[in-house]
Amino acid sequence: MDIDRTPQFMRCNRDIQRQRRPMTAGDKMDFKCNVCGHMAKGIPVETIDREVPSCSQCGSSVRFRSIVHLLSLSLFGRSMALPDFPVSPQITGIGLSDWDGYAVPLADKFDYTNTYYHQEPFFDICKPVGDRNASCDFLISTEVFEHVPPPAQIAFQHALDVLKPGGVLILTVPFTNEEQTKEHFPELHNFEIVRFADDYVMVNRSRDGGHTLHENLVFHGGPGTTLEMRVYSRAALQRHLDDAGFVNTQFFEQDVPEWGILHKHPWSLPILARRSGSTATATGGAAAKPPAKATPPTTSPPPSDTPPMHAPKWASAIRDIPTLVLIASTALGIFGLVQSNLLAESLWQRLLVNQTGLLFAVVGLLAIAACFAAARYGRKAETVLALLLLAFTTTICGPAATAVVLLFLLSSWCLGMLTLQRFRTRQDPAEDVITVVTGWSIYAMLFTMVASIPVNMAATHAVVLGLPILLAAAKPTIRGQLRSSLASAFAPPAKPGYGDVVRNAGLVVCVVILSMHLAMVALPDRFFDALLSHLYIPSFMSAHHAWSYDPGNAFSFMPNAADMLYADMFMLQGETAARLLNFAAFFFTCVATFQIISRICSRSVSVWAIALLVSIPLTFIESSTLFVENTVALFLTTAILAMVVASFRILGRDHLAIMMLLAGATMVKLHGAIAAVVIGAISLALCLRGRRTPRSLMPVVAITLATGVVALWPYYYAWLKTGNPVFPFYNQIFKSPFFPPVNFVDGRWIGKFSVTFLYDATFATGNFVEAYNGALGFTLFVFLAAGLVAALAGRNRTALFCGGLGLFFGITFAAQIQYVRYLMIFVPLLMVPVALAIEHIRKVRLMQIPLACLVVVIVGLNFYKMPAGAGVLGISDLAACCDENARRQLEFFQAPERIVNRVINEQAGPAARVLYVSNPFGALLTGTAIYSTWHNSRYAADFSAVKSEQDFAKLIAQIAPSRVVVNTTGVTPLEKAADAYLQTKGRLITRIGWLALYELHARP
């Protein structure tokens, strides 16, 4: 059967011919965009051109719509809009740096991969195609072949090699109607493009050994990577395609007004060529065999009603190594579940089960309705769901706290723009994330450096947050960028309708799980570290306007930039705002992780990877209390994102953002400082690559040194005040007089590292953190190994880089101290190979449904073990989010120190000196907290030596507290001696739960 005579093609061609009419300047026309399905009305004809965006919804040009038109004709024998393409995963295709406007929908319709020369997924058309040989039904190359190095014929030959018999090449390339191609560098042999400052030159070594320098290079798109090598002639293109073995080559000259396709010039037309051979039909009909010889150009391409429908060369599950690794991991996980009896350990209180069910039902239904509303009104589902989550946050955390955190985020974005706008060179969705978090990091550095100065008041911090907003508002470029970012967020989706159901389902799951995170955020903090220091520092600073940096408190000189951020929020709107900022750090970490993953995986897989992350039980304790790991993870993950966005070609602007982010991580936690050294060294090496002159080297070196000096501020200050820059750690080296000369380490978390660490930490988590077994979740155990194998097999640079860094840091820190909560800093990096495992295995024959079920089961198991993240999670009362009586009851039974401290604040205010002879919980206290535990580096040894009432009296005389909080049910000698002394020497103020608050008279 001759495909040029098929009824479908004849009918389509007849319809096109019937619509043709002369167009003149000033005419307007209506057309339907075949990329997004939008009906464009009254479009001036002069604006409809090859490179001019003429669809107001997706921004498609004539070139992009022509590609979709040719693809539809070649696959289905008729021209259809892309949204109407049937979902056919058996059709395989590749794009060479295709436009996202049609690349994303194609990936949803077919087994299509958009590849790149400079980033993952990599594919260099000039190199042997390897496993891609004869694997594709279609190949789209738009504006690529003019950039390939000579000889260009290699690229055409490899394009043929990629295609199956009967497969089609859809090609666009600038060409003229002259006889010969104009080669810009005819002697090109061994060349390198070198950057001098902000300019590029090419150095070429010819075959005879001579060197030539080429300046005034022409780049398309990003500088330094897309050099224009030639301008083809039409005749030369025909010869290249013929010599490669293509048949039925067609230069598409036909206008298609119904799709808004008008070709105003006889050059640079889209081209369709086919590899000889037969293909199976789309509808089960007879095979079609194209002519063996190319036909002359006609007004329309020769489509086939028999598209290639051969099953892609997917690997079998029994031959694919990552799949086998996943199966083995799953089997071992089942064994671990049975042996550890984790499923039988239900930590859920019945009240919490009922409340969670109601919460999930309400939020889930609202999220589903939001997805339908987004489809109905032509908006992006993720935007509408984000607004829903914001509304839920306002409801459960209060409008004031929500507004203050939003103010901080806006101020951070403005500060980041003011810092980086001069160097902003890319239009990438991830740029806004990098900008916000860079400003966030600058605030962390600023607040830390002024923490010891008594200027930390609500009014001062409000002015500091407002100033960048006012400065940014005065700059038209920043205002325009803000409008552009908002317009992009609220723009109609590229794919109208209900979109990807799998992706939307993942988004709904993420929103539902995050609603549980937010419910925990709205509860009063009841966790040890927060009550000890992370909530005490903000409350102390709100009253004294500065942090005391008292060497008597072992935690005073630890890097505390996150606590200074919490203090900023606490001064403006109290505890809830501080905790909400910590949740925002977790949320933006997830966004940054999604931005990394979505560059190597489909958006559906990326969303479900985030669902696997947010459902890990330990993330609930991290996001719902004032720990600092979320802030460290945010800064480090965003720094990695900046490197990925730059495709590891680090420019000065990228290095500046990366170093600021790493400086913030250094100021938050010692783990962040160690990680920052490694990542900063990598960024510096990548940025210095290609720089040869002192003028180009100096800015990079200056950025590195300046940010390094600022980042070391808390360590320098600690060394100045205590003699130990990492006080109280490693004091056997620095020998500070304020702490015993020992290497301080918690003995509970050492000596347990082994090759089975991941298995042990998954199924016996209680041995590695103050939590129950299963708190680490099952995401990493099941998917990580398969993801690393898939990254190695596919040589996926992004997954190898992120997974390698995550493993390196995880193993390095775990070998020193086996405390799982600290390792959560690097879990976002490990989620990149986790996502790659899912992306890889979903393409394996017969694995799609089992894999989908496995992902859903792991998310469910993770959430089932949510209370394992901390003891108080499972006994939370969500009614305390909105009910003051329930909140008081929760505090009374789980953290009575909070109530006691409020009583002290009312009676004595900032002048109080309070000794805690029980849990060291100074949270919310505005006075000075004195602990009897090891955190009190001055008197810890004396308190541990107390055996009698007289011993305790001597200590009281030295410390001179005004009030004492004691555990009346205590069984230690210290607690018994303190209770006996206070009953005779102190005045009982109140008893709250197991605590008694006494007042001591000041010494004369």
PDB file of N, CA and C in Angstrom, residues 445 650-664 666 676-689 691 696-712:
ATOM      1  N   MET A 445      22.760  34.692  58.362  1.00  0.00           N
ATOM      2  CA  MET A 445      24.086  35.234  58.678  1.00  0.00           C
ATOM      3  C   MET A 445      23.968  36.567  59.419  1.00  0.00           C
ATOM      4  N   ILE A 650      29.637  26.295  36.319  1.00  0.00           N
ATOM      5  CA  ILE A 650      29.405  27.306  37.340  1.00  0.00           C
ATOM      6  C   ILE A 650      29.979  28.645  36.901  1.00  0.00           C
ATOM      7  N   LEU A 651      29.097  29.634  36.792  1.00  0.00           N
ATOM      8  CA  LEU A 651      29.518  31.004  36.524  1.00  0.00           C
ATOM      9  C   LEU A 651      29.671  31.757  37.849  1.00  0.00           C
ATOM     10  N   GLY A 652      30.140  32.981  37.758  1.00  0.00           N
ATOM     11  CA  GLY A 652      30.359  33.767  38.966  1.00  0.00           C
ATOM     12  C   GLY A 652      29.089  33.956  39.775  1.00  0.00           C
ATOM     13  N   ARG A 653      27.969  34.178  39.085  1.00  0.00           N
ATOM     14  CA  ARG A 653      26.694  34.384  39.777  1.00  0.00           C
ATOM     15  C   ARG A 653      26.289  33.111  40.513  1.00  0.00           C
ATOM     16  N   ASP A 654      26.474  31.966  39.880  1.00  0.00           N
ATOM     17  CA  ASP A 654      26.132  30.697  40.517  1.00  0.00           C
ATOM     18  C   ASP A 654      27.000  30.471  41.748  1.00  0.00           C
ATOM     19  N   HIS A 655      28.285  30.754  41.616  1.00  0.00           N
ATOM     20  CA  HIS A 655      29.205  30.527  42.738  1.00  0.00           C
ATOM     21  C   HIS A 655      28.865  31.453  43.903  1.00  0.00           C
ATOM     22  N   LEU A 656      28.453  32.680  43.601  1.00  0.00           N
ATOM     23  CA  LEU A 656      28.062  33.606  44.663  1.00  0.00           C
ATOM     24  C   LEU A 656      26.866  33.062  45.432  1.00  0.00           C
ATOM     25  N   ALA A 657      25.838  32.621  44.724  1.00  0.00           N
ATOM     26  CA  ALA A 657      24.659  32.061  45.393  1.00  0.00           C
ATOM     27  C   ALA A 657      25.022  30.811  46.181  1.00  0.00           C
ATOM     28  N   ILE A 658      25.816  29.936  45.583  1.00  0.00           N
ATOM     29  CA  ILE A 658      26.196  28.686  46.253  1.00  0.00           C
ATOM     30  C   ILE A 658      26.972  28.972  47.531  1.00  0.00           C
ATOM     31  N   MET A 659      27.925  29.892  47.465  1.00  0.00           N
ATOM     32  CA  MET A 659      28.735  30.174  48.643  1.00  0.00           C
ATOM     33  C   MET A 659      27.912  30.836  49.747  1.00  0.00           C
ATOM     34  N   MET A 660      26.945  31.676  49.392  1.00  0.00           N
ATOM     35  CA  MET A 660      26.074  32.269  50.414  1.00  0.00           C
ATOM     36  C   MET A 660      25.219  31.200  51.083  1.00  0.00           C
ATOM     37  N   LEU A 661      24.731  30.273  50.290  1.00  0.00           N
ATOM     38  CA  LEU A 661      23.940  29.185  50.849  1.00  0.00           C
ATOM     39  C   LEU A 661      24.782  28.307  51.768  1.00  0.00           C
ATOM     40  N   LEU A 662      25.992  28.015  51.352  1.00  0.00           N
ATOM     41  CA  LEU A 662      26.874  27.188  52.177  1.00  0.00           C
ATOM     42  C   LEU A 662      27.305  27.932  53.432  1.00  0.00           C
ATOM     43  N   ALA A 663      27.467  29.244  53.334  1.00  0.00           N
ATOM     44  CA  ALA A 663      27.792  30.026  54.526  1.00  0.00           C
ATOM     45  C   ALA A 663      26.663  29.939  55.544  1.00  0.00           C
ATOM     46  N   GLY A 664      25.414  30.009  55.066  1.00  0.00           N
ATOM     47  CA  GLY A 664      24.287  29.859  55.979  1.00  0.00           C
ATOM     48  C   GLY A 664      24.278  28.501  56.642  1.00  0.00           C
ATOM     49  N   THR A 666      26.812  26.603  57.206  1.00  0.00           N
ATOM     50  CA  THR A 666      27.938  26.559  58.146  1.00  0.00           C
ATOM     51  C   THR A 666      27.563  27.192  59.475  1.00  0.00           C
ATOM     52  N   ALA A 676      29.665  21.935  53.795  1.00  0.00           N
ATOM     53  CA  ALA A 676      29.909  23.145  53.009  1.00  0.00           C
ATOM     54  C   ALA A 676      31.329  23.168  52.461  1.00  0.00           C
ATOM     55  N   VAL A 677      32.287  22.664  53.223  1.00  0.00           N
ATOM     56  CA  VAL A 677      33.673  22.638  52.747  1.00  0.00           C
ATOM     57  C   VAL A 677      33.780  21.788  51.479  1.00  0.00           C
ATOM     58  N   VAL A 678      33.144  20.633  51.490  1.00  0.00           N
ATOM     59  CA  VAL A 678      33.222  19.728  50.330  1.00  0.00           C
ATOM     60  C   VAL A 678      32.493  20.323  49.127  1.00  0.00           C
ATOM     61  N   ILE A 679      31.255  20.762  49.352  1.00  0.00           N
ATOM     62  CA  ILE A 679      30.465  21.292  48.237  1.00  0.00           C
ATOM     63  C   ILE A 679      31.080  22.594  47.729  1.00  0.00           C
ATOM     64  N   GLY A 680      31.561  23.424  48.645  1.00  0.00           N
ATOM     65  CA  GLY A 680      32.192  24.670  48.227  1.00  0.00           C
ATOM     66  C   GLY A 680      33.439  24.430  47.396  1.00  0.00           C
ATOM     67  N   ALA A 681      34.218  23.424  47.753  1.00  0.00           N
ATOM     68  CA  ALA A 681      35.414  23.103  46.968  1.00  0.00           C
ATOM     69  C   ALA A 681      35.041  22.652  45.565  1.00  0.00           C
ATOM     70  N   ILE A 682      33.985  21.871  45.454  1.00  0.00           N
ATOM     71  CA  ILE A 682      33.526  21.431  44.130  1.00  0.00           C
ATOM     72  C   ILE A 682      33.069  22.623  43.305  1.00  0.00           C
ATOM     73  N   SER A 683      32.274  23.501  43.926  1.00  0.00           N
ATOM     74  CA  SER A 683      31.792  24.686  43.205  1.00  0.00           C
ATOM     75  C   SER A 683      32.954  25.561  42.754  1.00  0.00           C
ATOM     76  N   LEU A 684      33.934  25.741  43.631  1.00  0.00           N
ATOM     77  CA  LEU A 684      35.092  26.566  43.285  1.00  0.00           C
ATOM     78  C   LEU A 684      35.865  25.958  42.114  1.00  0.00           C
ATOM     79  N   ALA A 685      36.071  24.648  42.145  1.00  0.00           N
ATOM     80  CA  ALA A 685      36.802  23.992  41.061  1.00  0.00           C
ATOM     81  C   ALA A 685      36.057  24.121  39.739  1.00  0.00           C
ATOM     82  N   LEU A 686      34.738  23.948  39.786  1.00  0.00           N
ATOM     83  CA  LEU A 686      33.951  24.059  38.552  1.00  0.00           C
ATOM     84  C   LEU A 686      33.937  25.495  38.042  1.00  0.00           C
ATOM     85  N   CYS A 687      33.907  26.452  38.961  1.00  0.00           N
ATOM     86  CA  CYS A 687      33.864  27.855  38.543  1.00  0.00           C
ATOM     87  C   CYS A 687      35.201  28.311  37.977  1.00  0.00           C
ATOM     88  N   LEU A 688      36.305  27.781  38.528  1.00  0.00           N
ATOM     89  CA  LEU A 688      37.624  28.181  38.047  1.00  0.00           C
ATOM     90  C   LEU A 688      37.983  27.517  36.716  1.00  0.00           C
ATOM     91  N   ARG A 689      37.248  26.454  36.376  1.00  0.00           N
ATOM     92  CA  ARG A 689      37.540  25.761  35.131  1.00  0.00           C
ATOM     93  C   ARG A 689      37.331  26.705  33.942  1.00  0.00           C
ATOM     94  N   ARG A 691      38.935  29.499  33.474  1.00  0.00           N
ATOM     95  CA  ARG A 691      39.412  30.854  33.750  1.00  0.00           C
ATOM     96  C   ARG A 691      40.944  30.827  33.763  1.00  0.00           C
ATOM     97  N   SER A 696      39.890  37.291  35.566  1.00  0.00           N
ATOM     98  CA  SER A 696      38.741  36.387  35.672  1.00  0.00           C
ATOM     99  C   SER A 696      38.793  35.553  36.939  1.00  0.00           C
ATOM    100  N   LEU A 697      39.978  35.359  37.513  1.00  0.00           N
ATOM    101  CA  LEU A 697      40.102  34.551  38.720  1.00  0.00           C
ATOM    102  C   LEU A 697      39.769  35.337  39.982  1.00  0.00           C
ATOM    103  N   MET A 698      40.099  36.610  40.007  1.00  0.00           N
ATOM    104  CA  MET A 698      39.973  37.396  41.224  1.00  0.00           C
ATOM    105  C   MET A 698      38.556  37.461  41.780  1.00  0.00           C
ATOM    106  N   PRO A 699      37.518  37.706  40.955  1.00  0.00           N
ATOM    107  CA  PRO A 699      36.162  37.767  41.530  1.00  0.00           C
ATOM    108  C   PRO A 699      35.750  36.468  42.211  1.00  0.00           C
ATOM    109  N   VAL A 700      36.119  35.338  41.622  1.00  0.00           N
ATOM    110  CA  VAL A 700      35.741  34.049  42.201  1.00  0.00           C
ATOM    111  C   VAL A 700      36.458  33.835  43.529  1.00  0.00           C
ATOM    112  N   VAL A 701      37.740  34.139  43.555  1.00  0.00           N
ATOM    113  CA  VAL A 701      38.505  33.993  44.794  1.00  0.00           C
ATOM    114  C   VAL A 701      37.974  34.946  45.864  1.00  0.00           C
ATOM    115  N   ALA A 702      37.625  36.165  45.467  1.00  0.00           N
ATOM    116  CA  ALA A 702      37.102  37.142  46.423  1.00  0.00           C
ATOM    117  C   ALA A 702      35.773  36.677  47.012  1.00  0.00           C
ATOM    118  N   ILE A 703      34.900  36.149  46.176  1.00  0.00           N
ATOM    119  CA  ILE A 703      33.611  35.631  46.661  1.00  0.00           C
ATOM    120  C   ILE A 703      33.846  34.521  47.673  1.00  0.00           C
ATOM    121  N   THR A 704      34.741  33.601  47.345  1.00  0.00           N
ATOM    122  CA  THR A 704      35.002  32.458  48.225  1.00  0.00           C
ATOM    123  C   THR A 704      35.556  32.900  49.562  1.00  0.00           C
ATOM    124  N   LEU A 705      36.526  33.800  49.539  1.00  0.00           N
ATOM    125  CA  LEU A 705      37.142  34.256  50.785  1.00  0.00           C
ATOM    126  C   LEU A 705      36.159  35.064  51.631  1.00  0.00           C
ATOM    127  N   ALA A 706      35.399  35.955  50.989  1.00  0.00           N
ATOM    128  CA  ALA A 706      34.478  36.811  51.744  1.00  0.00           C
ATOM    129  C   ALA A 706      33.390  35.984  52.424  1.00  0.00           C
ATOM    130  N   THR A 707      32.773  35.094  51.689  1.00  0.00           N
ATOM    131  CA  THR A 707      31.716  34.269  52.295  1.00  0.00           C
ATOM    132  C   THR A 707      32.299  33.315  53.332  1.00  0.00           C
ATOM    133  N   GLY A 708      33.524  32.843  53.092  1.00  0.00           N
ATOM    134  CA  GLY A 708      34.152  31.969  54.082  1.00  0.00           C
ATOM    135  C   GLY A 708      34.413  32.683  55.393  1.00  0.00           C
ATOM    136  N   VAL A 709      34.877  33.918  55.331  1.00  0.00           N
ATOM    137  CA  VAL A 709      35.132  34.697  56.547  1.00  0.00           C
ATOM    138  C   VAL A 709      33.837  34.923  57.318  1.00  0.00           C
ATOM    139  N   VAL A 710      32.773  35.274  56.617  1.00  0.00           N
ATOM    140  CA  VAL A 710      31.484  35.504  57.281  1.00  0.00           C
ATOM    141  C   VAL A 710      30.962  34.208  57.883  1.00  0.00           C
ATOM    142  N   ALA A 711      31.101  33.109  57.144  1.00  0.00           N
ATOM    143  CA  ALA A 711      30.567  31.826  57.623  1.00  0.00           C
ATOM    144  C   ALA A 711      31.242  31.369  58.903  1.00  0.00           C
ATOM    145  N   LEU A 712      32.491  31.737  59.092  1.00  0.00           N
ATOM    146  CA  LEU A 712      33.239  31.289  60.268  1.00  0.00           C
ATOM    147  C   LEU A 712      33.007  32.171  61.489  1.00  0.00           C
TER     148      LEU A 712
END
